[in-house]
Amino acid sequence: MSAILLGILALPILAALALWAIPASIGDRLAAMYGSVISGLVLIGSLLLWPRSEGWFAYVPSQDQLLREGSRPLQAVTDVPWIPALGVRFHVAVDSISMPLIVLTALLTFVCCLYSLKITPRIGRTRSLIALLLVIEAGVIGAFSSMDLVLFFVCFEIVLIPMWLVIDIWGDDHDPVGRKRAANTFVLMTVLGSALMLLGFLLVYRQAGTFDLVQLTNSPVLGGHGVPLAAALLIAVGLAVKVPLWPLHIWLPDAHAKAPTVGSVLLAGVLLKLGTYGLIRILVPVLPDATATMAPYLAGFATVAIIAGSLACLAQTDVKRLIAYSSVGHMGFIVLGISTLSQAGLHGALFANIAHGIITGLLFFLAGAIKDRHDTSDLRTIGRALYARLPRIGGLLTFASLASLGLPGLAGFWGEMLVLLGAYRPADSLPRTTYLVFMVIAGLGTVLTAAYFLRLVRNLCQGDPAENPASAFAVDLSRIELITWAPLITLTVLLGVWPGLLLHQWGTL
Amino acid sequence: MTLTWTDWQAIAVPLVLAVGAVAVLLIDSFWRSASVQLRHTVVTLLTVALILFGLVFVWAQRDDFKPAFCRPAVEGPAECSLVFEPLTAGLWAVLLIGALGVVGLSAYRLLSADVPVGEYHFLLLSALVGATVLAGARDLATVVIGLEVVSLPSFAMVALRRDRRGSEGALKAFLVSVLSTAVMLFGISYLYGVTGSLYLSTIANRLSGLDPELRRVAFAAGLFVIVGFGFKIAAVPFHGWLPDTYVGAPVEVTAFLAVVSKSAGVAGLLVLVTSGVAPSGSELRTVVAILAALTMTVGNLAALRQQEAVRLLAWSSIGQVGFLLAPLAVGDAQAVVGYLAAYVVVTVGAFGAVAVVQRHRPGGLLTDYRGMVRSEPGLAGALIFFLVVLAGLPPGLAGLFTKFAAFQAVIDAHLGWLAIVMAINVMIGLAVYLRWVAELFRLPAEDPFSVDIESPAVAMISLCAATAAVLSILPSTLFSLAI
């Protein structure tokens, strides 16, 4: 098992290096095919890692590997010293929290590589793009599987420069200055956040004497004031930049709007999850008391994020920016779930993490498709009546919007419902009345979410086809698009009708 | 006073370097019959051999403790002028590796033809003698002499090309250096007056027992000494001379200034701080911490606006010194030496890459590097790696972990404000280096840089890149240098 994990960590990096060693004259098609094979192998490896002790997907914790509360045994453990002088170990492992996220990462990277077989940004240079996607994949999987705070930090940083390059080089080719600024804002805000997070980690180390997450989870740093609170604040701020939590979200709309399609998909689908994963994996178990002190404020910011994100969406005229702002709202739900510190809330957050990754990935693919066909992402220029002009893409956009606004029966519903449930009954140490208020406001947020998605559908898809004639070259859904989006569509439906698939995994947190 | 065997051992490396320096000068002056190429090669090889001897010596003796030139003290343990201990070994290793890199960058066909070879290597080795002595010095007189022996050859090196910019840079550096020496000597005289000794160990002992009136004098004296060093290592606000001097000098000399000269200054300051002039809890450490915060912020902010490669490296080296001063301010020698080692390796590499480009495009603008990932993938890849290590982001893990160690030292010493300033500077520093990296990646380029790179330059840059890569995978080697 641990060999598989090390394999899926090392393979993308080595493959990326090999790809750069090949001369630049390699065809775009060949590079994308190579990337698809590698990321396909990683996907298979990650599925093999999926813990199934008894039968397909049935998850029964084995008693001899008990970690905590008998529910989260670690698998595929590798634990060797790395830098003894600093107390850093190379400790990777997976459990039921990280496993779905790893599979999501592998799946989205695979889909992006497949997509690049046919559809690439206009500037070309697909070889480097594929190599960078693979590096991002390795970094994200590394972050999801590291059990050492410093290793987590390192993996967290690995993705920065590749993503900066993806936005800076392959971004919106109409606006070189804008994409440069977007890329720089993204990388600089994130690096400041992660440096602050590192300070938090070092404070934890000063208190506990170890960076090891397993040890820290078993004997957390107690106390809700003073140094533990400072550590928790620093870590929370660092992760909140990544999430991004209002008001630290200012890098996100530009980064998404300027990034190429595959960049947006990975950014929204995977990179944002690093923040929420860090909150669940590090903040909650390692600094429980300090987190409880902070949780109501965190929940307050999350609620503001839900409302602010939705209101911003209502005002957007750019389809990519609209979806980007919708991410702010959805990530707000996830943070609200985490800050309830209750089982339902945490389950909801974990579930919404996955669901948001799939649905928003699909939405960005669709936005990219619409943008490619019209050479703009401005809603007013695109015009209306997509149902008539591009019926399949219009239909899928409606489907994804409905999933994203939380229609019961699709994946987006369960996460948000559980989060609201968690806010109704937060952990005992938290002020319940406050959370009830948050719950009501967040409930209003879901209404707003529905409003702006329905507005999007109405403005883009409906309308009189006679007023908005089809452009000559606009083909409807191409085969490669169907193939790459099919897994995302299937999973949206599957998780919607069978949420237990994931929820069973987590047991009692 | 007779020299003992231990004394000889402790000064073996500086002594060999000094003798070698004279030999190099003589070979170049009296062997006029040989061709320039042969002479240059022989001089380079001899210099490399001398430095390699030093490295082997350091490696063989790395765990030893050799106090040299000692005399029994009135109270406490014997007072020694020069000590070879693990910390010295680590500092010497860094200095020698840096010098080796500079010598490699000055090989035949790389060093510009109007620089006299013999004098250049003589001055380089002389400065190295001073640097090694400074890193081992344990009394203030030796510190001052070591520092002067580092500095004086440096000015001559800056002016070696005998053009106007070089002379201007040299003169600036010289005047600042004279001033700083005066300031430092003033401080030292007060320290001597207060404690009655020049030996660092004795000063440290007596400082703790001073009465409060004298303690204030001692603080002022220590402040003057630190300010003197601040000029040498170009800590803000004593940094004004650095950019013009760096730009005026030949690129190889600039590399020397940024690597050997700067490391020597940091080494001297580290010795002073750790061995007693600024014990933990003293206000002098706070002063160094404030210097660190100022230096990194101003250096990085100024680097953000530069359009020339060498100027950018000059200002960013000020920023890097700020980061070095942070663990130095809390007396964490391990973190300082580790940081210095990573900095030296990648700075040599970066200057090597800049030298290659400047030889063919004397303008030295950042835009000259446009599109190099396609036209010169190897050189561009190496340069990107060096810059990323300087910024401290993956894949440059050597830089990341040395920054990490600096953070750890500062956090452990409860200097939260400095840690926050450092975190902000990580961001500014990244912005500095990313501007350059972005140019390298920018395509299509109108007139991309592409040449046949001289093979010694290829060898040196690959060596630096390989070393940095090994240090990135095994960062623990960096931190075992000074234990």
Short mmCIF file of N, CA and C in Angstrom, two decimals, chain B residues 339-441:
data_model
loop_
_atom_site.label_atom_id
_atom_site.label_comp_id
_atom_site.label_asym_id
_atom_site.label_seq_id
_atom_site.Cartn_x
_atom_site.Cartn_y
_atom_site.Cartn_z
N TYR B 339 21.93 28.90 6.33
CA TYR B 339 21.42 29.89 5.38
C TYR B 339 22.53 30.40 4.49
N LEU B 340 23.67 30.68 5.12
CA LEU B 340 24.81 31.21 4.38
C LEU B 340 25.24 30.21 3.31
N ALA B 341 25.27 28.93 3.67
CA ALA B 341 25.74 27.92 2.72
C ALA B 341 24.83 27.87 1.50
N ALA B 342 23.53 27.82 1.74
CA ALA B 342 22.60 27.77 0.60
C ALA B 342 22.72 29.04 -0.22
N TYR B 343 22.82 30.19 0.45
CA TYR B 343 22.91 31.48 -0.24
C TYR B 343 24.16 31.53 -1.12
N VAL B 344 25.29 31.05 -0.56
CA VAL B 344 26.54 31.12 -1.30
C VAL B 344 26.47 30.28 -2.57
N VAL B 345 25.96 29.06 -2.45
CA VAL B 345 25.94 28.18 -3.62
C VAL B 345 25.08 28.78 -4.72
N VAL B 346 23.88 29.22 -4.39
CA VAL B 346 23.00 29.70 -5.47
C VAL B 346 23.41 31.08 -5.95
N THR B 347 24.03 31.88 -5.10
CA THR B 347 24.45 33.20 -5.57
C THR B 347 25.58 33.05 -6.58
N VAL B 348 26.52 32.15 -6.28
CA VAL B 348 27.57 31.90 -7.27
C VAL B 348 26.94 31.46 -8.59
N GLY B 349 25.98 30.55 -8.49
CA GLY B 349 25.34 30.07 -9.71
C GLY B 349 24.64 31.19 -10.45
N ALA B 350 23.90 32.02 -9.72
CA ALA B 350 23.14 33.08 -10.38
C ALA B 350 24.10 34.07 -11.04
N PHE B 351 25.18 34.44 -10.35
CA PHE B 351 26.13 35.36 -10.97
C PHE B 351 26.81 34.71 -12.16
N GLY B 352 27.03 33.40 -12.07
CA GLY B 352 27.61 32.71 -13.23
C GLY B 352 26.71 32.84 -14.44
N ALA B 353 25.42 32.63 -14.22
CA ALA B 353 24.48 32.74 -15.34
C ALA B 353 24.43 34.17 -15.86
N VAL B 354 24.43 35.14 -14.93
CA VAL B 354 24.40 36.55 -15.35
C VAL B 354 25.66 36.88 -16.13
N ALA B 355 26.80 36.35 -15.68
CA ALA B 355 28.06 36.64 -16.37
C ALA B 355 28.00 36.15 -17.81
N VAL B 356 27.43 34.96 -18.00
CA VAL B 356 27.33 34.43 -19.36
C VAL B 356 26.54 35.38 -20.24
N VAL B 357 25.40 35.83 -19.72
CA VAL B 357 24.56 36.70 -20.55
C VAL B 357 25.22 38.06 -20.75
N GLN B 358 25.83 38.60 -19.68
CA GLN B 358 26.43 39.94 -19.79
C GLN B 358 27.59 39.99 -20.76
N ARG B 359 28.31 38.85 -20.90
CA ARG B 359 29.43 38.86 -21.83
C ARG B 359 28.97 39.14 -23.24
N HIS B 360 27.75 38.69 -23.55
CA HIS B 360 27.26 38.87 -24.91
C HIS B 360 26.29 40.03 -25.03
N ARG B 361 25.68 40.39 -23.92
CA ARG B 361 24.76 41.53 -23.95
C ARG B 361 25.10 42.44 -22.79
N PRO B 362 26.00 43.37 -23.01
CA PRO B 362 26.54 44.16 -21.89
C PRO B 362 25.49 45.00 -21.18
N GLY B 363 24.34 45.22 -21.81
CA GLY B 363 23.33 46.06 -21.17
C GLY B 363 22.89 45.51 -19.83
N GLY B 364 22.75 44.20 -19.75
CA GLY B 364 22.41 43.56 -18.49
C GLY B 364 21.00 43.82 -18.02
N LEU B 365 20.08 44.10 -18.94
CA LEU B 365 18.70 44.33 -18.53
C LEU B 365 17.98 43.01 -18.33
N LEU B 366 16.93 43.07 -17.51
CA LEU B 366 16.14 41.85 -17.30
C LEU B 366 15.50 41.40 -18.60
N THR B 367 15.17 42.34 -19.48
CA THR B 367 14.50 41.96 -20.73
C THR B 367 15.44 41.16 -21.64
N ASP B 368 16.75 41.24 -21.40
CA ASP B 368 17.66 40.42 -22.20
C ASP B 368 17.42 38.93 -21.98
N TYR B 369 16.76 38.60 -20.90
CA TYR B 369 16.58 37.19 -20.57
C TYR B 369 15.30 36.62 -21.15
N ARG B 370 14.59 37.44 -21.93
CA ARG B 370 13.27 37.03 -22.40
C ARG B 370 13.35 35.77 -23.27
N GLY B 371 12.46 34.84 -22.97
CA GLY B 371 12.34 33.65 -23.82
C GLY B 371 13.47 32.67 -23.70
N MET B 372 14.28 32.79 -22.65
CA MET B 372 15.44 31.91 -22.58
C MET B 372 15.09 30.45 -22.31
N VAL B 373 13.91 30.18 -21.78
CA VAL B 373 13.57 28.76 -21.54
C VAL B 373 13.55 27.99 -22.85
N ARG B 374 13.26 28.70 -23.94
CA ARG B 374 13.23 28.00 -25.22
C ARG B 374 14.59 28.04 -25.90
N SER B 375 15.25 29.23 -25.84
CA SER B 375 16.49 29.36 -26.61
C SER B 375 17.69 28.77 -25.88
N GLU B 376 17.70 28.84 -24.56
CA GLU B 376 18.81 28.27 -23.78
C GLU B 376 18.23 27.49 -22.61
N PRO B 377 17.59 26.35 -22.86
CA PRO B 377 16.84 25.71 -21.77
C PRO B 377 17.69 25.36 -20.56
N GLY B 378 18.91 24.91 -20.81
CA GLY B 378 19.74 24.49 -19.68
C GLY B 378 20.06 25.65 -18.76
N LEU B 379 20.59 26.72 -19.36
CA LEU B 379 20.98 27.88 -18.57
C LEU B 379 19.75 28.49 -17.88
N ALA B 380 18.65 28.58 -18.63
CA ALA B 380 17.45 29.16 -18.04
C ALA B 380 16.95 28.30 -16.89
N GLY B 381 16.96 26.99 -17.08
CA GLY B 381 16.49 26.10 -16.01
C GLY B 381 17.32 26.29 -14.75
N ALA B 382 18.66 26.34 -14.94
CA ALA B 382 19.52 26.51 -13.77
C ALA B 382 19.25 27.85 -13.10
N LEU B 383 19.14 28.91 -13.91
CA LEU B 383 18.93 30.23 -13.33
C LEU B 383 17.60 30.28 -12.57
N ILE B 384 16.56 29.67 -13.16
CA ILE B 384 15.27 29.66 -12.48
C ILE B 384 15.40 28.93 -11.14
N PHE B 385 16.13 27.84 -11.17
CA PHE B 385 16.29 27.08 -9.93
C PHE B 385 17.01 27.93 -8.87
N PHE B 386 18.07 28.63 -9.28
CA PHE B 386 18.78 29.47 -8.32
C PHE B 386 17.86 30.54 -7.74
N LEU B 387 17.09 31.16 -8.63
CA LEU B 387 16.21 32.24 -8.16
C LEU B 387 15.15 31.69 -7.23
N VAL B 388 14.65 30.50 -7.54
CA VAL B 388 13.61 29.92 -6.69
C VAL B 388 14.19 29.55 -5.33
N VAL B 389 15.44 29.09 -5.32
CA VAL B 389 16.07 28.82 -4.03
C VAL B 389 16.22 30.13 -3.24
N LEU B 390 16.63 31.19 -3.93
CA LEU B 390 16.75 32.47 -3.23
C LEU B 390 15.40 32.92 -2.69
N ALA B 391 14.33 32.66 -3.45
CA ALA B 391 13.00 33.05 -2.98
C ALA B 391 12.52 32.11 -1.87
N GLY B 392 13.04 30.88 -1.85
CA GLY B 392 12.66 29.96 -0.79
C GLY B 392 11.36 29.24 -1.05
N LEU B 393 11.12 28.87 -2.30
CA LEU B 393 9.91 28.13 -2.62
C LEU B 393 10.28 26.80 -3.26
N PRO B 394 9.43 25.78 -3.17
CA PRO B 394 9.71 24.57 -3.91
C PRO B 394 9.79 24.90 -5.38
N PRO B 395 10.63 24.28 -6.19
CA PRO B 395 11.51 23.16 -5.86
C PRO B 395 12.79 23.55 -5.15
N GLY B 396 12.99 24.82 -4.84
CA GLY B 396 14.23 25.20 -4.17
C GLY B 396 14.16 24.95 -2.67
N LEU B 397 14.11 23.68 -2.30
CA LEU B 397 13.89 23.36 -0.89
C LEU B 397 15.06 23.79 -0.02
N ALA B 398 16.27 23.89 -0.61
CA ALA B 398 17.40 24.36 0.19
C ALA B 398 17.09 25.75 0.74
N GLY B 399 16.56 26.61 -0.12
CA GLY B 399 16.20 27.94 0.34
C GLY B 399 15.02 27.91 1.29
N LEU B 400 14.06 27.05 0.99
CA LEU B 400 12.87 26.98 1.84
C LEU B 400 13.24 26.57 3.25
N PHE B 401 14.08 25.55 3.37
CA PHE B 401 14.36 25.06 4.72
C PHE B 401 15.32 25.95 5.48
N THR B 402 16.20 26.66 4.75
CA THR B 402 17.03 27.59 5.50
C THR B 402 16.20 28.76 6.00
N LYS B 403 15.24 29.20 5.20
CA LYS B 403 14.32 30.24 5.68
C LYS B 403 13.52 29.69 6.86
N PHE B 404 13.11 28.44 6.72
CA PHE B 404 12.35 27.78 7.78
C PHE B 404 13.15 27.80 9.09
N ALA B 405 14.43 27.44 8.99
CA ALA B 405 15.26 27.40 10.20
C ALA B 405 15.36 28.80 10.80
N ALA B 406 15.45 29.81 9.92
CA ALA B 406 15.51 31.18 10.43
C ALA B 406 14.23 31.52 11.19
N PHE B 407 13.08 31.14 10.59
CA PHE B 407 11.81 31.36 11.27
C PHE B 407 11.78 30.66 12.62
N GLN B 408 12.26 29.41 12.60
CA GLN B 408 12.20 28.63 13.84
C GLN B 408 13.04 29.30 14.93
N ALA B 409 14.23 29.74 14.54
CA ALA B 409 15.09 30.39 15.53
C ALA B 409 14.40 31.62 16.11
N VAL B 410 13.79 32.40 15.23
CA VAL B 410 13.16 33.64 15.69
C VAL B 410 11.95 33.34 16.57
N ILE B 411 11.15 32.35 16.17
CA ILE B 411 9.97 32.01 16.97
C ILE B 411 10.39 31.45 18.33
N ASP B 412 11.43 30.63 18.33
CA ASP B 412 11.87 30.06 19.61
C ASP B 412 12.38 31.15 20.55
N ALA B 413 12.86 32.25 19.97
CA ALA B 413 13.34 33.33 20.82
C ALA B 413 12.24 34.33 21.16
N HIS B 414 10.99 33.99 20.82
CA HIS B 414 9.83 34.82 21.16
C HIS B 414 9.88 36.20 20.51
N LEU B 415 10.43 36.27 19.31
CA LEU B 415 10.43 37.55 18.60
C LEU B 415 9.32 37.53 17.55
N GLY B 416 8.09 37.56 18.02
CA GLY B 416 6.97 37.44 17.10
C GLY B 416 6.94 38.51 16.03
N TRP B 417 7.25 39.75 16.43
CA TRP B 417 7.16 40.85 15.44
C TRP B 417 8.13 40.64 14.30
N LEU B 418 9.34 40.14 14.63
CA LEU B 418 10.33 39.92 13.57
C LEU B 418 9.85 38.82 12.64
N ALA B 419 9.21 37.79 13.22
CA ALA B 419 8.71 36.70 12.39
C ALA B 419 7.66 37.20 11.41
N ILE B 420 6.80 38.12 11.87
CA ILE B 420 5.77 38.65 10.96
C ILE B 420 6.44 39.45 9.84
N VAL B 421 7.42 40.27 10.21
CA VAL B 421 8.14 41.05 9.18
C VAL B 421 8.78 40.09 8.17
N MET B 422 9.35 39.01 8.69
CA MET B 422 9.98 38.04 7.78
C MET B 422 8.95 37.43 6.85
N ALA B 423 7.76 37.10 7.41
CA ALA B 423 6.73 36.49 6.56
C ALA B 423 6.34 37.44 5.43
N ILE B 424 6.21 38.73 5.76
CA ILE B 424 5.86 39.69 4.71
C ILE B 424 6.98 39.76 3.69
N ASN B 425 8.22 39.66 4.16
CA ASN B 425 9.34 39.75 3.24
C ASN B 425 9.49 38.52 2.36
N VAL B 426 9.02 37.39 2.85
CA VAL B 426 9.00 36.22 1.97
C VAL B 426 8.16 36.55 0.74
N MET B 427 7.04 37.24 0.98
CA MET B 427 6.16 37.60 -0.13
C MET B 427 6.85 38.60 -1.06
N ILE B 428 7.44 39.65 -0.49
CA ILE B 428 8.07 40.67 -1.35
C ILE B 428 9.23 40.04 -2.12
N GLY B 429 10.01 39.21 -1.41
CA GLY B 429 11.13 38.56 -2.07
C GLY B 429 10.67 37.71 -3.24
N LEU B 430 9.59 37.00 -3.03
CA LEU B 430 9.06 36.17 -4.13
C LEU B 430 8.70 37.05 -5.32
N ALA B 431 8.08 38.19 -5.03
CA ALA B 431 7.70 39.08 -6.13
C ALA B 431 8.94 39.52 -6.90
N VAL B 432 10.04 39.78 -6.18
CA VAL B 432 11.27 40.21 -6.83
C VAL B 432 11.74 39.15 -7.83
N TYR B 433 11.85 37.93 -7.35
CA TYR B 433 12.44 36.91 -8.21
C TYR B 433 11.48 36.48 -9.31
N LEU B 434 10.18 36.52 -9.02
CA LEU B 434 9.23 36.09 -10.05
C LEU B 434 9.26 36.99 -11.26
N ARG B 435 9.57 38.29 -11.06
CA ARG B 435 9.65 39.18 -12.22
C ARG B 435 10.67 38.66 -13.21
N TRP B 436 11.78 38.21 -12.67
CA TRP B 436 12.85 37.71 -13.52
C TRP B 436 12.44 36.38 -14.16
N VAL B 437 11.88 35.50 -13.33
CA VAL B 437 11.45 34.21 -13.85
C VAL B 437 10.43 34.39 -14.96
N ALA B 438 9.54 35.38 -14.77
CA ALA B 438 8.52 35.61 -15.80
C ALA B 438 9.17 35.99 -17.12
N GLU B 439 10.23 36.83 -17.07
CA GLU B 439 10.93 37.19 -18.30
C GLU B 439 11.50 35.96 -18.98
N LEU B 440 12.08 35.08 -18.18
CA LEU B 440 12.69 33.88 -18.77
C LEU B 440 11.65 33.04 -19.50
N PHE B 441 10.44 33.02 -18.96
CA PHE B 441 9.40 32.17 -19.55
C PHE B 441 8.67 32.83 -20.70
#
